[in-house]
């Protein structure tokens, strides 16, 4: 079998850990493939670029996950429902699309038991796939966002949605930072007066940002709450993508110890 080539498409793409994660797994499992990165400026050129580069599969990051959805010939049912694709595999000339962010996130929070109600801080692209999978799994998801605009879609989908102005703080089992607040600044994802009510009544607090302790997680720790950052979500979406890339040749638990070595690198 000739060497298969995989890549991540995004803009920007230089920061992505996906090449390292997948190359560690390809090498560790002796699978004849390699993984690179490609700066894709125009999402409309995704399909053409995929075939021109002779790729077997890709991951897609910001801002092309909707363009990736449009480029696919075949969609798995969940990707089809949410309209967002982050993993594509080529089979017999056709592009098959999946979303692995959402099941990765679901698995990452599965360690928190007896959770029913979840408060999402933020309503961007990441919240879109994760809110839907959580609801499918029986969680009650409420979204709280800084501005009204992004909430409209969720409201139309039947989610409970609030802005900081309309929210009346109450107890939720899990509070999750789905915003980019704290990624490159020191801001909290919601006003402290709100967080000082919802955090103490939560069983645990989760952040999708990884690689640093955000102001949200620091505040949650000050309230003595169990916390979790976005590292497992990153890892698990990668493992599930790898399962698709290799057509389920390897089991999740076989890939995990190899791929998680990514966190040994800076
Ligand atoms: P989007 O740009 O789609 O959405 C950003 C969201 O954050 C919006 O709801 C926005 O609110 C809100 N927001 C941004 N800054 C602030 C702030 N200072 N205060 C309050 N709200 C704010 O981003 P994504 O959904 O793509 O990404 C969100 C986060 O998820 C990022 O930090 C990203 O790094 C992380 N992520 C982690 C992954 C992982 O594997 N761990 C995978 C993918 C993403 P508004 O509508 O008002 O602008």
mmCIF file of C-alpha atoms and ligand atoms in Angstrom:
data_model
loop_
_atom_site.group_PDB
_atom_site.id
_atom_site.type_symbol
_atom_site.label_atom_id
_atom_site.label_comp_id
_atom_site.label_asym_id
_atom_site.label_seq_id
_atom_site.Cartn_x
_atom_site.Cartn_y
_atom_site.Cartn_z
ATOM 1 C CA UNK A 1 0.000 0.000 0.000
ATOM 2 C CA UNK A 2 1.400 3.425 -0.907
ATOM 3 C CA UNK A 3 1.854 6.023 1.783
ATOM 4 C CA UNK A 4 -1.338 7.903 2.640
ATOM 5 C CA UNK A 5 -1.129 11.648 3.211
ATOM 6 C CA UNK A 6 -3.335 13.549 5.631
ATOM 7 C CA UNK A 7 -3.454 17.241 6.538
ATOM 8 C CA UNK A 8 -5.160 19.925 8.545
ATOM 9 C CA UNK A 9 -6.760 22.790 6.620
ATOM 10 C CA UNK A 10 -7.346 26.104 8.372
ATOM 11 C CA UNK A 11 -6.528 29.790 8.519
ATOM 12 C CA UNK A 12 -4.473 30.195 10.645
ATOM 13 C CA UNK A 13 -3.099 26.689 10.854
ATOM 14 C CA UNK A 14 0.448 27.088 12.144
ATOM 15 C CA UNK A 15 -0.569 26.666 15.814
ATOM 16 C CA UNK A 16 -2.361 23.329 15.302
ATOM 17 C CA UNK A 17 -1.269 20.303 17.304
ATOM 18 C CA UNK A 18 -3.016 17.913 14.884
ATOM 19 C CA UNK A 19 0.085 17.133 12.731
ATOM 20 C CA UNK A 20 2.062 16.110 15.815
ATOM 21 C CA UNK A 21 -0.824 14.102 17.290
ATOM 22 C CA UNK A 22 -1.514 12.129 14.129
ATOM 23 C CA UNK A 23 2.129 11.600 13.179
ATOM 24 C CA UNK A 24 2.821 10.232 16.676
ATOM 25 C CA UNK A 25 -0.043 7.764 16.185
ATOM 26 C CA UNK A 26 0.929 6.794 12.619
ATOM 27 C CA UNK A 27 4.487 6.103 13.756
ATOM 28 C CA UNK A 28 3.534 4.430 17.020
ATOM 29 C CA UNK A 29 1.078 2.092 15.286
ATOM 30 C CA UNK A 30 3.337 1.621 12.242
ATOM 31 C CA UNK A 31 0.632 2.819 9.867
ATOM 32 C CA UNK A 32 2.080 3.897 6.520
ATOM 33 C CA UNK A 33 0.965 7.538 6.463
ATOM 34 C CA UNK A 34 2.031 11.062 7.310
ATOM 35 C CA UNK A 35 0.167 14.241 8.275
ATOM 36 C CA UNK A 36 0.934 17.811 7.294
ATOM 37 C CA UNK A 37 -0.712 21.257 7.491
ATOM 38 C CA UNK A 38 -2.121 23.491 4.775
ATOM 39 C CA UNK A 39 -3.073 27.152 5.041
ATOM 40 C CA UNK A 40 -6.367 27.338 3.159
ATOM 41 C CA UNK A 41 -7.479 30.899 2.502
ATOM 42 C CA UNK A 42 -10.585 30.273 0.419
ATOM 43 C CA UNK A 43 -13.015 27.669 1.801
ATOM 44 C CA UNK A 44 -14.595 27.320 -1.642
ATOM 45 C CA UNK A 45 -11.338 25.771 -2.843
ATOM 46 C CA UNK A 46 -11.326 23.024 -0.199
ATOM 47 C CA UNK A 47 -12.353 20.141 -2.437
ATOM 48 C CA UNK A 48 -10.131 21.145 -5.343
ATOM 49 C CA UNK A 49 -7.163 21.580 -2.979
ATOM 50 C CA UNK A 50 -7.824 18.215 -1.328
ATOM 51 C CA UNK A 51 -7.599 16.339 -4.647
ATOM 52 C CA UNK A 52 -4.749 18.467 -6.039
ATOM 53 C CA UNK A 53 -2.630 17.555 -3.001
ATOM 54 C CA UNK A 54 -3.515 13.856 -3.365
ATOM 55 C CA UNK A 55 -4.774 13.553 0.204
ATOM 56 C CA UNK A 56 -6.486 10.612 1.890
ATOM 57 C CA UNK A 57 -8.049 12.664 4.673
ATOM 58 C CA UNK A 58 -8.109 16.018 6.442
ATOM 59 C CA UNK A 59 -9.107 17.742 9.603
ATOM 60 C CA UNK A 60 -10.603 21.176 9.227
ATOM 61 C CA UNK A 61 -10.273 24.030 11.683
ATOM 62 C CA UNK A 62 -11.476 27.648 11.889
ATOM 63 C CA UNK A 63 -12.941 29.163 9.700
ATOM 64 C CA UNK A 64 -13.668 26.350 7.228
ATOM 65 C CA UNK A 65 -15.818 23.806 9.097
ATOM 66 C CA UNK A 66 -18.982 24.884 7.253
ATOM 67 C CA UNK A 67 -17.172 24.935 3.891
ATOM 68 C CA UNK A 68 -16.016 21.398 4.710
ATOM 69 C CA UNK A 69 -19.631 20.381 5.266
ATOM 70 C CA UNK A 70 -20.521 21.752 1.817
ATOM 71 C CA UNK A 71 -17.607 19.936 0.154
ATOM 72 C CA UNK A 72 -18.662 16.431 1.266
ATOM 73 C CA UNK A 73 -20.388 13.844 -0.937
ATOM 74 C CA UNK A 74 -21.491 11.705 2.012
ATOM 75 C CA UNK A 75 -22.200 12.924 5.555
ATOM 76 C CA UNK A 76 -22.601 10.943 8.711
ATOM 77 C CA UNK A 77 -25.985 11.587 10.346
ATOM 78 C CA UNK A 78 -24.713 13.823 13.164
ATOM 79 C CA UNK A 79 -22.566 16.009 10.859
ATOM 80 C CA UNK A 80 -25.542 16.307 8.546
ATOM 81 C CA UNK A 81 -27.753 17.469 11.391
ATOM 82 C CA UNK A 82 -25.426 20.201 12.676
ATOM 83 C CA UNK A 83 -23.925 21.373 9.371
ATOM 84 C CA UNK A 84 -20.346 21.365 10.682
ATOM 85 C CA UNK A 85 -17.559 19.002 9.540
ATOM 86 C CA UNK A 86 -14.067 18.791 11.031
ATOM 87 C CA UNK A 87 -12.935 15.455 9.524
ATOM 88 C CA UNK A 88 -13.041 14.278 5.906
ATOM 89 C CA UNK A 89 -11.891 10.932 4.515
ATOM 90 C CA UNK A 90 -11.653 10.060 0.808
ATOM 91 C CA UNK A 91 -13.010 6.665 -0.244
ATOM 92 C CA UNK A 92 -13.198 5.679 -3.927
ATOM 93 C CA UNK A 93 -13.128 9.306 -5.055
ATOM 94 C CA UNK A 94 -15.874 10.476 -2.688
ATOM 95 C CA UNK A 95 -15.457 12.719 0.352
ATOM 96 C CA UNK A 96 -16.999 11.398 3.587
ATOM 97 C CA UNK A 97 -17.592 13.997 6.310
ATOM 98 C CA UNK A 98 -17.720 13.649 10.097
ATOM 99 C CA UNK A 99 -17.755 15.824 13.184
ATOM 100 C CA UNK A 100 -15.430 14.541 15.905
ATOM 101 C CA UNK A 101 -15.343 17.688 18.099
ATOM 102 C CA UNK A 102 -18.729 16.867 19.582
ATOM 103 C CA UNK A 103 -18.190 13.177 20.492
ATOM 104 C CA UNK A 104 -14.701 14.135 21.724
ATOM 105 C CA UNK A 105 -16.208 16.714 24.033
ATOM 106 C CA UNK A 106 -18.942 14.316 25.186
ATOM 107 C CA UNK A 107 -16.337 11.738 26.138
ATOM 108 C CA UNK A 108 -14.227 14.385 27.884
ATOM 109 C CA UNK A 109 -17.052 15.355 30.243
ATOM 110 C CA UNK A 110 -18.271 11.801 30.822
ATOM 111 C CA UNK A 111 -16.137 11.608 33.984
ATOM 112 C CA UNK A 112 -18.616 13.947 35.691
ATOM 113 C CA UNK A 113 -21.407 11.737 36.958
ATOM 114 C CA UNK A 114 -25.029 12.571 37.748
ATOM 115 C CA UNK A 115 -25.019 15.636 35.537
ATOM 116 C CA UNK A 116 -28.301 16.715 33.989
ATOM 117 C CA UNK A 117 -28.261 20.506 33.600
ATOM 118 C CA UNK A 118 -25.435 22.279 31.785
ATOM 119 C CA UNK A 119 -24.767 25.994 31.352
ATOM 120 C CA UNK A 120 -22.764 26.969 28.260
ATOM 121 C CA UNK A 121 -20.980 30.298 28.490
ATOM 122 C CA UNK A 122 -20.730 31.229 24.793
ATOM 123 C CA UNK A 123 -22.620 30.402 21.617
ATOM 124 C CA UNK A 124 -19.993 30.203 18.856
ATOM 125 C CA UNK A 125 -19.031 27.423 16.476
ATOM 126 C CA UNK A 126 -17.777 25.005 19.114
ATOM 127 C CA UNK A 127 -20.969 25.401 21.122
ATOM 128 C CA UNK A 128 -23.008 24.511 18.049
ATOM 129 C CA UNK A 129 -21.871 20.904 17.715
ATOM 130 C CA UNK A 130 -21.361 20.238 21.429
ATOM 131 C CA UNK A 131 -24.768 21.605 22.529
ATOM 132 C CA UNK A 132 -26.504 19.322 20.056
ATOM 133 C CA UNK A 133 -24.699 16.146 21.065
ATOM 134 C CA UNK A 134 -25.306 16.883 24.741
ATOM 135 C CA UNK A 135 -29.003 17.385 24.104
ATOM 136 C CA UNK A 136 -29.121 14.153 22.069
ATOM 137 C CA UNK A 137 -27.616 12.405 25.094
ATOM 138 C CA UNK A 138 -30.299 13.745 27.430
ATOM 139 C CA UNK A 139 -28.539 16.742 29.007
ATOM 140 C CA UNK A 140 -30.486 20.008 29.399
ATOM 141 C CA UNK A 141 -28.348 22.710 27.796
ATOM 142 C CA UNK A 142 -28.827 26.432 28.494
ATOM 143 C CA UNK A 143 -26.753 29.010 26.615
ATOM 144 C CA UNK A 144 -25.599 32.334 28.043
ATOM 145 C CA UNK A 145 -23.861 34.657 25.586
ATOM 146 C CA UNK A 146 -22.484 38.194 25.620
ATOM 147 C CA UNK A 147 -24.468 39.250 22.557
ATOM 148 C CA UNK A 148 -27.912 38.280 21.278
ATOM 149 C CA UNK A 149 -26.994 37.726 17.635
ATOM 150 C CA UNK A 150 -25.369 34.310 17.913
ATOM 151 C CA UNK A 151 -28.148 33.061 20.184
ATOM 152 C CA UNK A 152 -30.865 33.366 17.543
ATOM 153 C CA UNK A 153 -29.972 30.062 15.858
ATOM 154 C CA UNK A 154 -30.010 28.199 19.201
ATOM 155 C CA UNK A 155 -33.299 29.781 20.190
ATOM 156 C CA UNK A 156 -34.828 28.645 16.888
ATOM 157 C CA UNK A 157 -33.490 25.144 17.670
ATOM 158 C CA UNK A 158 -35.365 25.113 20.976
ATOM 159 C CA UNK A 159 -32.496 25.780 23.395
ATOM 160 C CA UNK A 160 -32.954 28.087 26.406
ATOM 161 C CA UNK A 161 -30.874 31.182 25.624
ATOM 162 C CA UNK A 162 -29.943 34.292 27.577
ATOM 163 C CA UNK A 163 -27.738 37.334 27.326
ATOM 164 C CA UNK A 164 -26.036 38.750 30.417
ATOM 165 C CA UNK A 165 -28.917 41.241 30.675
ATOM 166 C CA UNK A 166 -31.767 38.703 30.545
ATOM 167 C CA UNK A 167 -30.182 35.889 32.610
ATOM 168 C CA UNK A 168 -31.435 35.142 36.097
ATOM 169 C CA UNK A 169 -28.678 33.056 37.736
ATOM 170 C CA UNK A 170 -29.722 29.649 39.098
ATOM 171 C CA UNK A 171 -28.088 26.284 39.765
ATOM 172 C CA UNK A 172 -26.593 24.112 36.976
ATOM 173 C CA UNK A 173 -24.735 20.816 37.438
ATOM 174 C CA UNK A 174 -21.948 21.778 35.012
ATOM 175 C CA UNK A 175 -20.748 25.222 33.907
ATOM 176 C CA UNK A 176 -18.674 25.242 30.725
ATOM 177 C CA UNK A 177 -16.643 28.047 29.179
ATOM 178 C CA UNK A 178 -17.243 27.708 25.426
ATOM 179 C CA UNK A 179 -15.925 31.208 24.653
ATOM 180 C CA UNK A 180 -12.452 32.360 23.696
ATOM 181 C CA UNK A 181 -12.381 34.624 26.785
ATOM 182 C CA UNK A 182 -9.126 33.901 28.585
ATOM 183 C CA UNK A 183 -7.417 32.426 25.526
ATOM 184 C CA UNK A 184 -5.251 35.438 24.780
ATOM 185 C CA UNK A 185 -6.399 37.845 27.479
ATOM 186 C CA UNK A 186 -7.359 37.811 31.154
ATOM 187 C CA UNK A 187 -11.085 38.206 30.728
ATOM 188 C CA UNK A 188 -13.850 36.108 32.263
ATOM 189 C CA UNK A 189 -16.496 34.679 29.916
ATOM 190 C CA UNK A 190 -19.349 36.372 31.824
ATOM 191 C CA UNK A 191 -19.686 39.098 34.486
ATOM 192 C CA UNK A 192 -18.168 38.028 37.815
ATOM 193 C CA UNK A 193 -21.484 38.703 39.630
ATOM 194 C CA UNK A 194 -23.103 35.982 37.501
ATOM 195 C CA UNK A 195 -20.192 33.543 37.819
ATOM 196 C CA UNK A 196 -20.088 34.008 41.591
ATOM 197 C CA UNK A 197 -23.604 32.568 41.709
ATOM 198 C CA UNK A 198 -23.468 29.788 39.092
ATOM 199 C CA UNK A 199 -20.002 28.414 39.948
ATOM 200 C CA UNK A 200 -20.633 27.692 43.673
ATOM 201 C CA UNK A 201 -23.818 25.780 42.855
ATOM 202 C CA UNK A 202 -22.164 23.646 40.116
ATOM 203 C CA UNK A 203 -20.759 20.120 40.601
ATOM 204 C CA UNK A 204 -17.814 20.959 38.309
ATOM 205 C CA UNK A 205 -16.532 23.587 35.863
ATOM 206 C CA UNK A 206 -15.044 22.894 32.447
ATOM 207 C CA UNK A 207 -13.137 25.036 29.944
ATOM 208 C CA UNK A 208 -12.646 24.184 26.276
ATOM 209 C CA UNK A 209 -9.434 26.236 26.213
ATOM 210 C CA UNK A 210 -6.377 24.058 26.786
ATOM 211 C CA UNK A 211 -2.756 24.559 27.691
ATOM 212 C CA UNK A 212 -3.342 27.309 30.259
ATOM 213 C CA UNK A 213 -5.341 27.968 33.378
ATOM 214 C CA UNK A 214 -7.916 30.546 32.314
ATOM 215 C CA UNK A 215 -9.367 33.178 34.652
ATOM 216 C CA UNK A 216 -12.597 31.113 34.556
ATOM 217 C CA UNK A 217 -10.831 27.978 35.821
ATOM 218 C CA UNK A 218 -8.903 30.001 38.408
ATOM 219 C CA UNK A 219 -12.159 31.444 39.732
ATOM 220 C CA UNK A 220 -13.747 27.969 39.757
ATOM 221 C CA UNK A 221 -10.829 26.634 41.807
ATOM 222 C CA UNK A 222 -11.195 29.510 44.243
ATOM 223 C CA UNK A 223 -14.749 28.242 44.750
ATOM 224 C CA UNK A 224 -13.247 24.769 45.420
ATOM 225 C CA UNK A 225 -14.829 23.180 42.353
ATOM 226 C CA UNK A 226 -13.424 20.236 40.385
ATOM 227 C CA UNK A 227 -12.175 21.637 37.049
ATOM 228 C CA UNK A 228 -11.112 20.351 33.662
ATOM 229 C CA UNK A 229 -9.526 22.158 30.723
ATOM 230 C CA UNK A 230 -9.902 21.431 26.982
ATOM 231 C CA UNK A 231 -6.944 19.016 26.629
ATOM 232 C CA UNK A 232 -9.032 15.841 26.667
ATOM 233 C CA UNK A 233 -11.482 17.323 24.167
ATOM 234 C CA UNK A 234 -8.561 18.057 21.839
ATOM 235 C CA UNK A 235 -7.121 14.585 22.335
ATOM 236 C CA UNK A 236 -10.409 12.722 21.974
ATOM 237 C CA UNK A 237 -11.529 14.540 18.806
ATOM 238 C CA UNK A 238 -8.120 13.589 17.362
ATOM 239 C CA UNK A 239 -8.458 9.932 18.352
ATOM 240 C CA UNK A 240 -11.948 9.694 16.850
ATOM 241 C CA UNK A 241 -10.676 11.368 13.639
ATOM 242 C CA UNK A 242 -7.801 8.846 13.565
ATOM 243 C CA UNK A 243 -10.319 6.007 13.838
ATOM 244 C CA UNK A 244 -12.057 7.379 10.713
ATOM 245 C CA UNK A 245 -8.742 7.922 8.878
ATOM 246 C CA UNK A 246 -7.708 4.315 9.475
ATOM 247 C CA UNK A 247 -11.217 2.863 8.959
ATOM 248 C CA UNK A 248 -11.508 1.657 12.557
ATOM 249 C CA UNK A 249 -8.346 -0.485 12.336
ATOM 250 C CA UNK A 250 -7.327 0.516 15.860
ATOM 251 C CA UNK A 251 -9.252 0.767 19.101
ATOM 252 C CA UNK A 252 -9.607 4.090 20.954
ATOM 253 C CA UNK A 253 -7.672 2.765 23.968
ATOM 254 C CA UNK A 254 -4.824 1.636 21.711
ATOM 255 C CA UNK A 255 -4.476 5.066 20.072
ATOM 256 C CA UNK A 256 -4.867 7.117 23.260
ATOM 257 C CA UNK A 257 -1.544 6.432 25.067
ATOM 258 C CA UNK A 258 0.383 7.155 21.872
ATOM 259 C CA UNK A 259 -1.454 10.275 20.805
ATOM 260 C CA UNK A 260 -1.465 11.821 24.268
ATOM 261 C CA UNK A 261 2.319 12.074 24.118
ATOM 262 C CA UNK A 262 1.536 15.325 22.261
ATOM 263 C CA UNK A 263 1.253 16.925 25.693
ATOM 264 C CA UNK A 264 4.907 16.042 26.445
ATOM 265 C CA UNK A 265 5.885 18.581 23.759
ATOM 266 C CA UNK A 266 5.563 22.326 24.296
HETATM 267 P P1 LIG B 1 -16.243 31.472 17.976
HETATM 268 O O1 LIG B 1 -15.451 32.628 17.476
HETATM 269 O O2 LIG B 1 -17.157 30.749 17.054
HETATM 270 O O3 LIG B 1 -17.180 32.008 19.209
HETATM 271 C C1 LIG B 1 -16.617 32.737 20.247
HETATM 272 C C2 LIG B 1 -17.614 32.843 21.413
HETATM 273 O O4 LIG B 1 -16.908 33.440 22.510
HETATM 274 C C3 LIG B 1 -18.819 33.735 21.137
HETATM 275 O O5 LIG B 1 -19.928 33.201 21.833
HETATM 276 C C4 LIG B 1 -18.381 35.090 21.723
HETATM 277 O O6 LIG B 1 -19.449 35.898 22.138
HETATM 278 C C5 LIG B 1 -17.606 34.621 22.935
HETATM 279 N N1 LIG B 1 -16.608 35.546 23.435
HETATM 280 C C6 LIG B 1 -15.412 35.848 22.873
HETATM 281 N N2 LIG B 1 -14.722 36.689 23.665
HETATM 282 C C7 LIG B 1 -15.499 36.928 24.757
HETATM 283 C C8 LIG B 1 -15.339 37.699 25.934
HETATM 284 N N3 LIG B 1 -14.231 38.417 26.142
HETATM 285 N N4 LIG B 1 -16.330 37.701 26.850
HETATM 286 C C9 LIG B 1 -17.449 36.964 26.647
HETATM 287 N N5 LIG B 1 -17.666 36.211 25.551
HETATM 288 C C10 LIG B 1 -16.699 36.194 24.624
HETATM 289 O O7 LIG B 1 -15.228 30.522 18.691
HETATM 290 P P2 LIG B 1 -15.219 28.923 18.743
HETATM 291 O O8 LIG B 1 -16.540 28.432 19.193
HETATM 292 O O9 LIG B 1 -14.654 28.401 17.473
HETATM 293 O O10 LIG B 1 -14.125 28.645 19.874
HETATM 294 C C11 LIG B 1 -14.408 28.890 21.231
HETATM 295 C C12 LIG B 1 -13.279 28.354 22.091
HETATM 296 O O11 LIG B 1 -13.209 26.942 21.959
HETATM 297 C C13 LIG B 1 -11.900 28.902 21.705
HETATM 298 O O12 LIG B 1 -11.262 29.333 22.885
HETATM 299 C C14 LIG B 1 -11.191 27.706 21.119
HETATM 300 O O13 LIG B 1 -9.814 27.746 21.380
HETATM 301 C C15 LIG B 1 -11.852 26.558 21.886
HETATM 302 N N6 LIG B 1 -11.787 25.253 21.197
HETATM 303 C C16 LIG B 1 -11.229 24.190 21.842
HETATM 304 C C17 LIG B 1 -11.163 22.946 21.250
HETATM 305 C C18 LIG B 1 -10.527 21.799 21.941
HETATM 306 O O14 LIG B 1 -10.290 20.764 21.284
HETATM 307 N N7 LIG B 1 -10.247 21.875 23.225
HETATM 308 C C19 LIG B 1 -11.730 22.708 19.886
HETATM 309 C C20 LIG B 1 -12.319 23.894 19.296
HETATM 310 C C21 LIG B 1 -12.343 25.110 19.953
HETATM 311 P P3 LIG B 1 -20.141 36.979 21.119
HETATM 312 O O15 LIG B 1 -21.153 36.203 20.331
HETATM 313 O O16 LIG B 1 -20.761 37.961 22.036
HETATM 314 O O17 LIG B 1 -19.047 37.550 20.272
#
